[in-house]
């Protein structure tokens, strides 16, 4: 059974940094793409970043490009989202997700999800 467990959320002031972690278990993820999505109250879940586990290439939403970095640690089966220069509009519940082979910008394409971690950025 696939399990994705996020951690690292919290409250931070604007301009600060946080690092989110997503620990994956339950099967081999080497052929998967891992994505980070976020959902603010009253808004649809939106794509943030994604990485292909095998080759490490990445994609980012325009809103986070240059501020966020997605990475993975194969030995720990963990994906990270380093978030710098945080803004109040980054406030949301952040989710990690997995799908086979190719990343997608649409949350409906990911069958596996973590429980989410809250990120709150104060102004």
Short mmCIF file of C-alpha atoms in Angstrom, two decimals:
data_model
loop_
_atom_site.label_atom_id
_atom_site.label_comp_id
_atom_site.label_asym_id
_atom_site.label_seq_id
_atom_site.Cartn_x
_atom_site.Cartn_y
_atom_site.Cartn_z
CA UNK A 1 0.00 0.00 0.00
CA UNK A 2 1.42 3.36 -1.06
CA UNK A 3 1.93 5.86 1.72
CA UNK A 4 3.01 9.45 1.39
CA UNK A 5 3.63 11.40 4.59
CA UNK A 6 4.32 15.13 4.51
CA UNK A 7 6.01 17.13 7.22
CA UNK A 8 7.69 20.47 7.73
CA UNK A 9 4.82 22.90 7.50
CA UNK A 10 4.33 25.74 9.94
CA UNK A 11 3.98 29.46 10.48
CA UNK A 12 6.62 31.77 9.02
CA UNK A 13 6.94 35.47 8.34
CA UNK A 14 6.98 36.82 4.81
CA UNK A 15 10.46 36.49 3.35
CA UNK A 16 11.21 33.42 5.43
CA UNK A 17 11.88 29.82 4.45
CA UNK A 18 10.49 26.37 5.10
CA UNK A 19 11.42 22.92 3.88
CA UNK A 20 8.68 20.36 3.34
CA UNK A 21 9.39 16.64 3.26
CA UNK A 22 7.40 13.81 1.73
CA UNK A 23 8.38 10.32 2.86
CA UNK A 24 7.21 7.63 0.43
CA UNK A 25 6.71 3.96 1.20
CA UNK A 26 4.81 0.92 0.03
CA UNK A 27 6.46 0.22 -3.29
CA UNK A 28 9.33 1.22 -5.56
CA UNK A 29 9.02 4.81 -6.72
CA UNK A 30 11.99 4.89 -9.07
CA UNK A 31 9.68 5.02 -12.11
CA UNK A 32 7.37 7.63 -10.66
CA UNK A 33 6.92 11.33 -10.83
CA UNK A 34 6.36 13.13 -7.56
CA UNK A 35 4.43 16.36 -7.37
CA UNK A 36 3.75 19.06 -4.82
CA UNK A 37 0.36 20.76 -4.93
CA UNK A 38 -1.27 23.31 -2.67
CA UNK A 39 -4.77 24.33 -1.82
CA UNK A 40 -5.81 27.59 -0.21
CA UNK A 41 -9.26 28.01 1.39
CA UNK A 42 -11.94 28.40 -1.25
CA UNK A 43 -9.54 27.70 -4.10
CA UNK A 44 -8.83 24.74 -6.31
CA UNK A 45 -5.80 22.56 -5.70
CA UNK A 46 -2.94 23.89 -7.82
CA UNK A 47 0.33 22.55 -9.12
CA UNK A 48 3.50 23.78 -7.42
CA UNK A 49 6.39 21.58 -8.54
CA UNK A 50 7.21 18.10 -9.76
CA UNK A 51 10.21 15.84 -10.20
CA UNK A 52 10.83 12.60 -12.03
CA UNK A 53 12.37 10.27 -9.50
CA UNK A 54 14.59 8.39 -11.93
CA UNK A 55 16.27 11.27 -13.76
CA UNK A 56 15.59 14.17 -11.43
CA UNK A 57 14.28 16.66 -13.97
CA UNK A 58 11.87 19.19 -12.55
CA UNK A 59 8.97 21.48 -13.35
CA UNK A 60 7.65 24.50 -11.45
CA UNK A 61 4.61 26.71 -11.47
CA UNK A 62 5.44 30.24 -12.63
CA UNK A 63 4.35 31.61 -9.27
CA UNK A 64 7.12 29.76 -7.41
CA UNK A 65 9.90 29.65 -9.99
CA UNK A 66 13.13 30.97 -8.56
CA UNK A 67 11.85 30.70 -4.97
CA UNK A 68 11.02 27.00 -4.53
CA UNK A 69 13.22 24.00 -5.23
CA UNK A 70 12.07 20.39 -5.45
CA UNK A 71 14.57 17.60 -4.86
CA UNK A 72 14.69 13.94 -3.89
CA UNK A 73 16.83 11.65 -1.79
CA UNK A 74 16.75 8.17 -3.29
CA UNK A 75 18.27 6.50 -0.25
CA UNK A 76 15.59 7.93 2.03
CA UNK A 77 12.71 7.62 -0.45
CA UNK A 78 11.94 11.24 0.35
CA UNK A 79 11.06 14.25 -1.77
CA UNK A 80 11.65 17.78 -0.52
CA UNK A 81 10.27 21.21 -1.31
CA UNK A 82 12.57 24.01 -0.24
CA UNK A 83 10.56 27.22 -0.08
CA UNK A 84 12.38 30.53 0.14
CA UNK A 85 11.24 34.15 -0.01
CA UNK A 86 7.80 33.07 1.13
CA UNK A 87 4.85 35.37 0.51
CA UNK A 88 1.44 35.55 2.22
CA UNK A 89 -0.11 34.22 -0.99
CA UNK A 90 1.87 30.98 -0.51
CA UNK A 91 -0.36 30.20 2.46
CA UNK A 92 -2.11 26.88 1.81
CA UNK A 93 -2.20 23.21 2.68
CA UNK A 94 0.62 21.57 0.75
CA UNK A 95 0.24 18.01 -0.54
CA UNK A 96 2.65 15.63 -2.14
CA UNK A 97 1.42 13.19 -4.75
CA UNK A 98 2.75 10.36 -6.90
CA UNK A 99 1.93 8.98 -10.32
CA UNK A 100 3.58 6.51 -12.62
CA UNK A 101 6.27 7.70 -14.97
CA UNK A 102 5.39 11.24 -16.13
CA UNK A 103 4.59 14.29 -14.08
CA UNK A 104 1.37 16.18 -14.75
CA UNK A 105 0.19 19.67 -13.92
CA UNK A 106 -3.28 18.39 -13.13
CA UNK A 107 -4.01 17.08 -9.66
CA UNK A 108 -6.63 14.71 -11.08
CA UNK A 109 -3.84 12.70 -12.74
CA UNK A 110 -2.24 11.67 -9.46
CA UNK A 111 -3.67 8.57 -7.74
CA UNK A 112 -1.58 8.72 -4.57
CA UNK A 113 -1.70 11.55 -2.04
CA UNK A 114 -0.39 12.48 1.35
CA UNK A 115 -2.51 13.98 4.09
CA UNK A 116 -1.19 17.51 3.62
CA UNK A 117 0.75 19.96 5.76
CA UNK A 118 -0.29 23.53 6.54
CA UNK A 119 1.96 26.41 5.54
CA UNK A 120 1.00 29.86 6.82
CA UNK A 121 2.94 32.96 5.81
CA UNK A 122 2.23 36.10 7.82
CA UNK A 123 2.73 39.57 6.43
#
